[in-house]
C-alpha cells in the first residue's frame, strides 16, 4: 500500500532543544536507509528511515502541508515535524541529498 519514491543513505539526527545539541536518532549512531513513502490509497506521504545495521526505525515522520524543508548545507537537511521536533539528515553523499530534496520538494508541491 506504500511505494518508495526515493531512498538515500543518511545519519538521522534529532535536535535536543533543551541542551542545544544534535543527538543520533534511535539507540545508536549509524547510517540509515531513508525513504519517502507514498501511501497510494489515501495519497499521504512520510519519511521512514531504518538503520542499515539492525533495521531499527530511526525516523517515521509524516510530510504535512506547510513543512519547511531547510537545505542547511549540500549534505545536511532539516525540518520540524508537526510536534516541532527538528529532524536532521546528514546524507552520505551530495547526490543522495539532492535526489531526496528534489523528491521532497515535489511532494510538498502536491500537498
Ligand atoms: C529559523 C529556524 O527554525 N532555523 C532552524 C533551521 C530551519 C530553518 C528553516 C526551516 C526549518 C528549520 Cl529546522 C535552526 O537554525 N535550527 C533548528 C534546530 C537547530 C538549529 C538551531 C540552532 C543551531 C545553530 C547551528 C545550526 C546547526 O545545527 N547547524 C548544523 C550543525 O551544527 N550540525 C549538523 C550539520 C550541519 C550544520 C548545518 C550535524 C550536527 C551539527 C554539527 O555540524 O556537528 N542550528 C540549527 O540548525
mmCIF file with all atom_site columns, C-alpha atoms and ligand atoms in Angstrom:
data_model
loop_
_atom_site.group_PDB
_atom_site.id
_atom_site.type_symbol
_atom_site.label_atom_id
_atom_site.label_alt_id
_atom_site.label_comp_id
_atom_site.label_asym_id
_atom_site.label_entity_id
_atom_site.label_seq_id
_atom_site.pdbx_PDB_ins_code
_atom_site.Cartn_x
_atom_site.Cartn_y
_atom_site.Cartn_z
_atom_site.occupancy
_atom_site.B_iso_or_equiv
_atom_site.pdbx_formal_charge
_atom_site.auth_seq_id
_atom_site.auth_comp_id
_atom_site.auth_asym_id
_atom_site.auth_atom_id
_atom_site.pdbx_PDB_model_num
ATOM   1   C  CA  . UNK A 1 1   ? 0.000  0.000  0.000  1.00 0.00 ? 1   UNK A CA  1
ATOM   2   C  CA  . UNK A 1 2   ? 3.053  2.238  0.168  1.00 0.00 ? 2   UNK A CA  1
ATOM   3   C  CA  . UNK A 1 3   ? 5.622  2.869  -2.506 1.00 0.00 ? 3   UNK A CA  1
ATOM   4   C  CA  . UNK A 1 4   ? 9.080  4.309  -2.081 1.00 0.00 ? 4   UNK A CA  1
ATOM   5   C  CA  . UNK A 1 5   ? 9.583  7.470  -4.136 1.00 0.00 ? 5   UNK A CA  1
ATOM   6   C  CA  . UNK A 1 6   ? 13.246 7.919  -3.196 1.00 0.00 ? 6   UNK A CA  1
ATOM   7   C  CA  . UNK A 1 7   ? 15.818 6.392  -0.864 1.00 0.00 ? 7   UNK A CA  1
ATOM   8   C  CA  . UNK A 1 8   ? 19.074 7.793  0.438  1.00 0.00 ? 8   UNK A CA  1
ATOM   9   C  CA  . UNK A 1 9   ? 21.748 6.940  2.981  1.00 0.00 ? 9   UNK A CA  1
ATOM   10  C  CA  . UNK A 1 10  ? 21.855 9.385  5.870  1.00 0.00 ? 10  UNK A CA  1
ATOM   11  C  CA  . UNK A 1 11  ? 22.637 9.657  9.528  1.00 0.00 ? 11  UNK A CA  1
ATOM   12  C  CA  . UNK A 1 12  ? 19.305 10.612 11.135 1.00 0.00 ? 12  UNK A CA  1
ATOM   13  C  CA  . UNK A 1 13  ? 19.584 13.173 13.937 1.00 0.00 ? 13  UNK A CA  1
ATOM   14  C  CA  . UNK A 1 14  ? 17.133 14.846 16.294 1.00 0.00 ? 14  UNK A CA  1
ATOM   15  C  CA  . UNK A 1 15  ? 17.800 18.248 17.853 1.00 0.00 ? 15  UNK A CA  1
ATOM   16  C  CA  . UNK A 1 16  ? 17.695 18.315 21.646 1.00 0.00 ? 16  UNK A CA  1
ATOM   17  C  CA  . UNK A 1 17  ? 16.376 21.835 22.190 1.00 0.00 ? 17  UNK A CA  1
ATOM   18  C  CA  . UNK A 1 18  ? 16.977 21.838 25.957 1.00 0.00 ? 18  UNK A CA  1
ATOM   19  C  CA  . UNK A 1 19  ? 20.687 21.083 25.595 1.00 0.00 ? 19  UNK A CA  1
ATOM   20  C  CA  . UNK A 1 20  ? 21.081 22.763 22.199 1.00 0.00 ? 20  UNK A CA  1
ATOM   21  C  CA  . UNK A 1 21  ? 22.732 19.748 20.590 1.00 0.00 ? 21  UNK A CA  1
ATOM   22  C  CA  . UNK A 1 22  ? 22.069 17.135 17.927 1.00 0.00 ? 22  UNK A CA  1
ATOM   23  C  CA  . UNK A 1 23  ? 21.514 13.548 19.002 1.00 0.00 ? 23  UNK A CA  1
ATOM   24  C  CA  . UNK A 1 24  ? 21.576 10.451 16.813 1.00 0.00 ? 24  UNK A CA  1
ATOM   25  C  CA  . UNK A 1 25  ? 18.014 9.218  16.350 1.00 0.00 ? 25  UNK A CA  1
ATOM   26  C  CA  . UNK A 1 26  ? 17.382 5.779  17.807 1.00 0.00 ? 26  UNK A CA  1
ATOM   27  C  CA  . UNK A 1 27  ? 19.574 3.748  20.170 1.00 0.00 ? 27  UNK A CA  1
ATOM   28  C  CA  . UNK A 1 28  ? 22.842 4.080  18.280 1.00 0.00 ? 28  UNK A CA  1
ATOM   29  C  CA  . UNK A 1 29  ? 24.792 6.140  15.802 1.00 0.00 ? 29  UNK A CA  1
ATOM   30  C  CA  . UNK A 1 30  ? 24.854 4.802  12.306 1.00 0.00 ? 30  UNK A CA  1
ATOM   31  C  CA  . UNK A 1 31  ? 23.682 5.203  8.772  1.00 0.00 ? 31  UNK A CA  1
ATOM   32  C  CA  . UNK A 1 32  ? 20.067 4.662  7.869  1.00 0.00 ? 32  UNK A CA  1
ATOM   33  C  CA  . UNK A 1 33  ? 18.381 3.997  4.580  1.00 0.00 ? 33  UNK A CA  1
ATOM   34  C  CA  . UNK A 1 34  ? 15.836 6.824  4.461  1.00 0.00 ? 34  UNK A CA  1
ATOM   35  C  CA  . UNK A 1 35  ? 12.813 6.650  2.141  1.00 0.00 ? 35  UNK A CA  1
ATOM   36  C  CA  . UNK A 1 36  ? 9.962  8.926  1.191  1.00 0.00 ? 36  UNK A CA  1
ATOM   37  C  CA  . UNK A 1 37  ? 6.946  6.637  1.019  1.00 0.00 ? 37  UNK A CA  1
ATOM   38  C  CA  . UNK A 1 38  ? 3.671  7.452  -0.720 1.00 0.00 ? 38  UNK A CA  1
ATOM   39  C  CA  . UNK A 1 39  ? 0.564  5.715  0.622  1.00 0.00 ? 39  UNK A CA  1
ATOM   40  C  CA  . UNK A 1 40  ? -1.154 5.226  -2.703 1.00 0.00 ? 40  UNK A CA  1
ATOM   41  C  CA  . UNK A 1 41  ? -4.718 4.814  -1.414 1.00 0.00 ? 41  UNK A CA  1
ATOM   42  C  CA  . UNK A 1 42  ? -5.036 7.940  0.705  1.00 0.00 ? 42  UNK A CA  1
ATOM   43  C  CA  . UNK A 1 43  ? -2.235 9.804  -1.090 1.00 0.00 ? 43  UNK A CA  1
ATOM   44  C  CA  . UNK A 1 44  ? -0.283 10.625 2.062  1.00 0.00 ? 44  UNK A CA  1
ATOM   45  C  CA  . UNK A 1 45  ? 3.486  10.798 2.388  1.00 0.00 ? 45  UNK A CA  1
ATOM   46  C  CA  . UNK A 1 46  ? 6.031  10.095 5.113  1.00 0.00 ? 46  UNK A CA  1
ATOM   47  C  CA  . UNK A 1 47  ? 9.751  9.879  5.729  1.00 0.00 ? 47  UNK A CA  1
ATOM   48  C  CA  . UNK A 1 48  ? 10.800 6.461  7.047  1.00 0.00 ? 48  UNK A CA  1
ATOM   49  C  CA  . UNK A 1 49  ? 14.367 5.517  7.889  1.00 0.00 ? 49  UNK A CA  1
ATOM   50  C  CA  . UNK A 1 50  ? 15.849 2.241  9.119  1.00 0.00 ? 50  UNK A CA  1
ATOM   51  C  CA  . UNK A 1 51  ? 19.391 1.678  10.409 1.00 0.00 ? 51  UNK A CA  1
ATOM   52  C  CA  . UNK A 1 52  ? 21.426 -0.340 7.916  1.00 0.00 ? 52  UNK A CA  1
ATOM   53  C  CA  . UNK A 1 53  ? 22.923 -2.406 10.728 1.00 0.00 ? 53  UNK A CA  1
ATOM   54  C  CA  . UNK A 1 54  ? 19.908 -3.600 12.717 1.00 0.00 ? 54  UNK A CA  1
ATOM   55  C  CA  . UNK A 1 55  ? 16.903 -2.191 10.814 1.00 0.00 ? 55  UNK A CA  1
ATOM   56  C  CA  . UNK A 1 56  ? 15.849 -0.121 13.826 1.00 0.00 ? 56  UNK A CA  1
ATOM   57  C  CA  . UNK A 1 57  ? 13.413 2.571  12.705 1.00 0.00 ? 57  UNK A CA  1
ATOM   58  C  CA  . UNK A 1 58  ? 15.326 5.848  13.015 1.00 0.00 ? 58  UNK A CA  1
ATOM   59  C  CA  . UNK A 1 59  ? 12.588 8.124  11.635 1.00 0.00 ? 59  UNK A CA  1
ATOM   60  C  CA  . UNK A 1 60  ? 8.881  7.819  10.872 1.00 0.00 ? 60  UNK A CA  1
ATOM   61  C  CA  . UNK A 1 61  ? 7.609  11.309 10.128 1.00 0.00 ? 61  UNK A CA  1
ATOM   62  C  CA  . UNK A 1 62  ? 4.510  12.462 8.229  1.00 0.00 ? 62  UNK A CA  1
ATOM   63  C  CA  . UNK A 1 63  ? 5.118  15.011 5.477  1.00 0.00 ? 63  UNK A CA  1
ATOM   64  C  CA  . UNK A 1 64  ? 2.361  17.583 6.006  1.00 0.00 ? 64  UNK A CA  1
ATOM   65  C  CA  . UNK A 1 65  ? 1.378  20.681 4.047  1.00 0.00 ? 65  UNK A CA  1
ATOM   66  C  CA  . UNK A 1 66  ? 3.453  23.676 5.125  1.00 0.00 ? 66  UNK A CA  1
ATOM   67  C  CA  . UNK A 1 67  ? 6.522  21.662 6.115  1.00 0.00 ? 67  UNK A CA  1
ATOM   68  C  CA  . UNK A 1 68  ? 9.590  23.882 5.637  1.00 0.00 ? 68  UNK A CA  1
ATOM   69  C  CA  . UNK A 1 69  ? 12.484 21.777 4.356  1.00 0.00 ? 69  UNK A CA  1
ATOM   70  C  CA  . UNK A 1 70  ? 15.802 23.541 5.022  1.00 0.00 ? 70  UNK A CA  1
ATOM   71  C  CA  . UNK A 1 71  ? 18.834 22.525 2.978  1.00 0.00 ? 71  UNK A CA  1
ATOM   72  C  CA  . UNK A 1 72  ? 21.313 23.927 5.514  1.00 0.00 ? 72  UNK A CA  1
ATOM   73  C  CA  . UNK A 1 73  ? 24.333 22.528 3.632  1.00 0.00 ? 73  UNK A CA  1
ATOM   74  C  CA  . UNK A 1 74  ? 24.655 20.383 0.481  1.00 0.00 ? 74  UNK A CA  1
ATOM   75  C  CA  . UNK A 1 75  ? 24.606 17.261 2.684  1.00 0.00 ? 75  UNK A CA  1
ATOM   76  C  CA  . UNK A 1 76  ? 22.679 18.324 5.816  1.00 0.00 ? 76  UNK A CA  1
ATOM   77  C  CA  . UNK A 1 77  ? 18.945 18.983 5.516  1.00 0.00 ? 77  UNK A CA  1
ATOM   78  C  CA  . UNK A 1 78  ? 16.491 19.618 8.357  1.00 0.00 ? 78  UNK A CA  1
ATOM   79  C  CA  . UNK A 1 79  ? 12.830 20.283 9.120  1.00 0.00 ? 79  UNK A CA  1
ATOM   80  C  CA  . UNK A 1 80  ? 10.332 20.438 12.007 1.00 0.00 ? 80  UNK A CA  1
ATOM   81  C  CA  . UNK A 1 81  ? 7.588  17.871 12.358 1.00 0.00 ? 81  UNK A CA  1
ATOM   82  C  CA  . UNK A 1 82  ? 4.115  18.920 13.485 1.00 0.00 ? 82  UNK A CA  1
ATOM   83  C  CA  . UNK A 1 83  ? 5.173  18.445 17.114 1.00 0.00 ? 83  UNK A CA  1
ATOM   84  C  CA  . UNK A 1 84  ? 8.056  20.862 16.489 1.00 0.00 ? 84  UNK A CA  1
ATOM   85  C  CA  . UNK A 1 85  ? 10.644 18.059 16.734 1.00 0.00 ? 85  UNK A CA  1
ATOM   86  C  CA  . UNK A 1 86  ? 13.562 19.024 14.495 1.00 0.00 ? 86  UNK A CA  1
ATOM   87  C  CA  . UNK A 1 87  ? 14.956 16.239 12.344 1.00 0.00 ? 87  UNK A CA  1
ATOM   88  C  CA  . UNK A 1 88  ? 18.293 16.452 10.551 1.00 0.00 ? 88  UNK A CA  1
ATOM   89  C  CA  . UNK A 1 89  ? 19.548 14.198 7.777  1.00 0.00 ? 89  UNK A CA  1
ATOM   90  C  CA  . UNK A 1 90  ? 23.306 14.050 7.355  1.00 0.00 ? 90  UNK A CA  1
ATOM   91  C  CA  . UNK A 1 91  ? 23.480 12.452 3.903  1.00 0.00 ? 91  UNK A CA  1
ATOM   92  C  CA  . UNK A 1 92  ? 26.304 10.136 2.850  1.00 0.00 ? 92  UNK A CA  1
ATOM   93  C  CA  . UNK A 1 93  ? 26.666 11.954 -0.479 1.00 0.00 ? 93  UNK A CA  1
ATOM   94  C  CA  . UNK A 1 94  ? 25.644 15.165 -2.163 1.00 0.00 ? 94  UNK A CA  1
ATOM   95  C  CA  . UNK A 1 95  ? 23.954 13.219 -4.938 1.00 0.00 ? 95  UNK A CA  1
ATOM   96  C  CA  . UNK A 1 96  ? 21.721 11.370 -2.469 1.00 0.00 ? 96  UNK A CA  1
ATOM   97  C  CA  . UNK A 1 97  ? 20.952 14.633 -0.677 1.00 0.00 ? 97  UNK A CA  1
ATOM   98  C  CA  . UNK A 1 98  ? 19.962 16.223 -3.983 1.00 0.00 ? 98  UNK A CA  1
ATOM   99  C  CA  . UNK A 1 99  ? 17.664 13.406 -5.087 1.00 0.00 ? 99  UNK A CA  1
ATOM   100 C  CA  . UNK A 1 100 ? 15.998 13.241 -1.654 1.00 0.00 ? 100 UNK A CA  1
ATOM   101 C  CA  . UNK A 1 101 ? 15.465 17.023 -1.591 1.00 0.00 ? 101 UNK A CA  1
ATOM   102 C  CA  . UNK A 1 102 ? 14.130 17.032 -5.155 1.00 0.00 ? 102 UNK A CA  1
ATOM   103 C  CA  . UNK A 1 103 ? 11.514 14.413 -4.269 1.00 0.00 ? 103 UNK A CA  1
ATOM   104 C  CA  . UNK A 1 104 ? 10.654 16.219 -1.023 1.00 0.00 ? 104 UNK A CA  1
ATOM   105 C  CA  . UNK A 1 105 ? 10.052 19.455 -2.920 1.00 0.00 ? 105 UNK A CA  1
ATOM   106 C  CA  . UNK A 1 106 ? 7.812  17.710 -5.461 1.00 0.00 ? 106 UNK A CA  1
ATOM   107 C  CA  . UNK A 1 107 ? 5.826  16.047 -2.644 1.00 0.00 ? 107 UNK A CA  1
ATOM   108 C  CA  . UNK A 1 108 ? 5.433  19.350 -0.795 1.00 0.00 ? 108 UNK A CA  1
ATOM   109 C  CA  . UNK A 1 109 ? 4.169  20.901 -4.022 1.00 0.00 ? 109 UNK A CA  1
ATOM   110 C  CA  . UNK A 1 110 ? 1.391  18.327 -4.307 1.00 0.00 ? 110 UNK A CA  1
ATOM   111 C  CA  . UNK A 1 111 ? 0.100  18.776 -0.729 1.00 0.00 ? 111 UNK A CA  1
HETATM 112 C  C1  . LIG B 2 .   ? 14.571 29.516 11.881 1.00 0.00 ? 1   LIG B C1  1
HETATM 113 C  C2  . LIG B 2 .   ? 14.801 28.065 12.182 1.00 0.00 ? 1   LIG B C2  1
HETATM 114 O  O1  . LIG B 2 .   ? 13.917 27.319 12.584 1.00 0.00 ? 1   LIG B O1  1
HETATM 115 N  N1  . LIG B 2 .   ? 16.034 27.627 11.964 1.00 0.00 ? 1   LIG B N1  1
HETATM 116 C  C3  . LIG B 2 .   ? 16.385 26.210 12.178 1.00 0.00 ? 1   LIG B C3  1
HETATM 117 C  C4  . LIG B 2 .   ? 16.657 25.528 10.859 1.00 0.00 ? 1   LIG B C4  1
HETATM 118 C  C5  . LIG B 2 .   ? 15.440 25.559 9.975  1.00 0.00 ? 1   LIG B C5  1
HETATM 119 C  C6  . LIG B 2 .   ? 15.271 26.606 9.078  1.00 0.00 ? 1   LIG B C6  1
HETATM 120 C  C7  . LIG B 2 .   ? 14.153 26.647 8.264  1.00 0.00 ? 1   LIG B C7  1
HETATM 121 C  C8  . LIG B 2 .   ? 13.187 25.662 8.334  1.00 0.00 ? 1   LIG B C8  1
HETATM 122 C  C9  . LIG B 2 .   ? 13.331 24.605 9.230  1.00 0.00 ? 1   LIG B C9  1
HETATM 123 C  C10 . LIG B 2 .   ? 14.448 24.558 10.065 1.00 0.00 ? 1   LIG B C10 1
HETATM 124 CL CL1 . LIG B 2 .   ? 14.623 23.262 11.181 1.00 0.00 ? 1   LIG B CL1 1
HETATM 125 C  C11 . LIG B 2 .   ? 17.667 26.173 13.007 1.00 0.00 ? 1   LIG B C11 1
HETATM 126 O  O2  . LIG B 2 .   ? 18.520 27.020 12.874 1.00 0.00 ? 1   LIG B O2  1
HETATM 127 N  N2  . LIG B 2 .   ? 17.850 25.125 13.837 1.00 0.00 ? 1   LIG B N2  1
HETATM 128 C  C12 . LIG B 2 .   ? 16.877 24.050 14.075 1.00 0.00 ? 1   LIG B C12 1
HETATM 129 C  C13 . LIG B 2 .   ? 17.360 23.411 15.377 1.00 0.00 ? 1   LIG B C13 1
HETATM 130 C  C14 . LIG B 2 .   ? 18.862 23.558 15.289 1.00 0.00 ? 1   LIG B C14 1
HETATM 131 C  C15 . LIG B 2 .   ? 19.059 24.925 14.609 1.00 0.00 ? 1   LIG B C15 1
HETATM 132 C  C16 . LIG B 2 .   ? 19.229 25.976 15.627 1.00 0.00 ? 1   LIG B C16 1
HETATM 133 C  C17 . LIG B 2 .   ? 20.477 26.357 16.072 1.00 0.00 ? 1   LIG B C17 1
HETATM 134 C  C18 . LIG B 2 .   ? 21.647 25.658 15.570 1.00 0.00 ? 1   LIG B C18 1
HETATM 135 C  C19 . LIG B 2 .   ? 22.876 26.543 15.389 1.00 0.00 ? 1   LIG B C19 1
HETATM 136 C  C20 . LIG B 2 .   ? 23.700 25.733 14.444 1.00 0.00 ? 1   LIG B C20 1
HETATM 137 C  C21 . LIG B 2 .   ? 22.662 25.159 13.473 1.00 0.00 ? 1   LIG B C21 1
HETATM 138 C  C22 . LIG B 2 .   ? 23.014 23.727 13.148 1.00 0.00 ? 1   LIG B C22 1
HETATM 139 O  O3  . LIG B 2 .   ? 22.583 22.816 13.826 1.00 0.00 ? 1   LIG B O3  1
HETATM 140 N  N3  . LIG B 2 .   ? 23.849 23.559 12.101 1.00 0.00 ? 1   LIG B N3  1
HETATM 141 C  C23 . LIG B 2 .   ? 24.291 22.234 11.716 1.00 0.00 ? 1   LIG B C23 1
HETATM 142 C  C24 . LIG B 2 .   ? 25.104 21.589 12.788 1.00 0.00 ? 1   LIG B C24 1
HETATM 143 O  O4  . LIG B 2 .   ? 25.598 22.245 13.697 1.00 0.00 ? 1   LIG B O4  1
HETATM 144 N  N4  . LIG B 2 .   ? 25.250 20.265 12.751 1.00 0.00 ? 1   LIG B N4  1
HETATM 145 C  C25 . LIG B 2 .   ? 24.734 19.396 11.721 1.00 0.00 ? 1   LIG B C25 1
HETATM 146 C  C26 . LIG B 2 .   ? 25.258 19.779 10.394 1.00 0.00 ? 1   LIG B C26 1
HETATM 147 C  C27 . LIG B 2 .   ? 25.453 20.969 9.921  1.00 0.00 ? 1   LIG B C27 1
HETATM 148 C  C28 . LIG B 2 .   ? 25.055 22.315 10.408 1.00 0.00 ? 1   LIG B C28 1
HETATM 149 C  C29 . LIG B 2 .   ? 24.179 22.999 9.342  1.00 0.00 ? 1   LIG B C29 1
HETATM 150 C  C30 . LIG B 2 .   ? 25.239 17.986 12.099 1.00 0.00 ? 1   LIG B C30 1
HETATM 151 C  C31 . LIG B 2 .   ? 25.471 18.065 13.563 1.00 0.00 ? 1   LIG B C31 1
HETATM 152 C  C32 . LIG B 2 .   ? 25.964 19.501 13.773 1.00 0.00 ? 1   LIG B C32 1
HETATM 153 C  C33 . LIG B 2 .   ? 27.476 19.555 13.525 1.00 0.00 ? 1   LIG B C33 1
HETATM 154 O  O5  . LIG B 2 .   ? 27.878 20.139 12.485 1.00 0.00 ? 1   LIG B O5  1
HETATM 155 O  O6  . LIG B 2 .   ? 28.152 18.969 14.374 1.00 0.00 ? 1   LIG B O6  1
HETATM 156 N  N5  . LIG B 2 .   ? 21.411 25.198 14.208 1.00 0.00 ? 1   LIG B N5  1
HETATM 157 C  C34 . LIG B 2 .   ? 20.228 24.834 13.712 1.00 0.00 ? 1   LIG B C34 1
HETATM 158 O  O7  . LIG B 2 .   ? 20.130 24.361 12.569 1.00 0.00 ? 1   LIG B O7  1
#
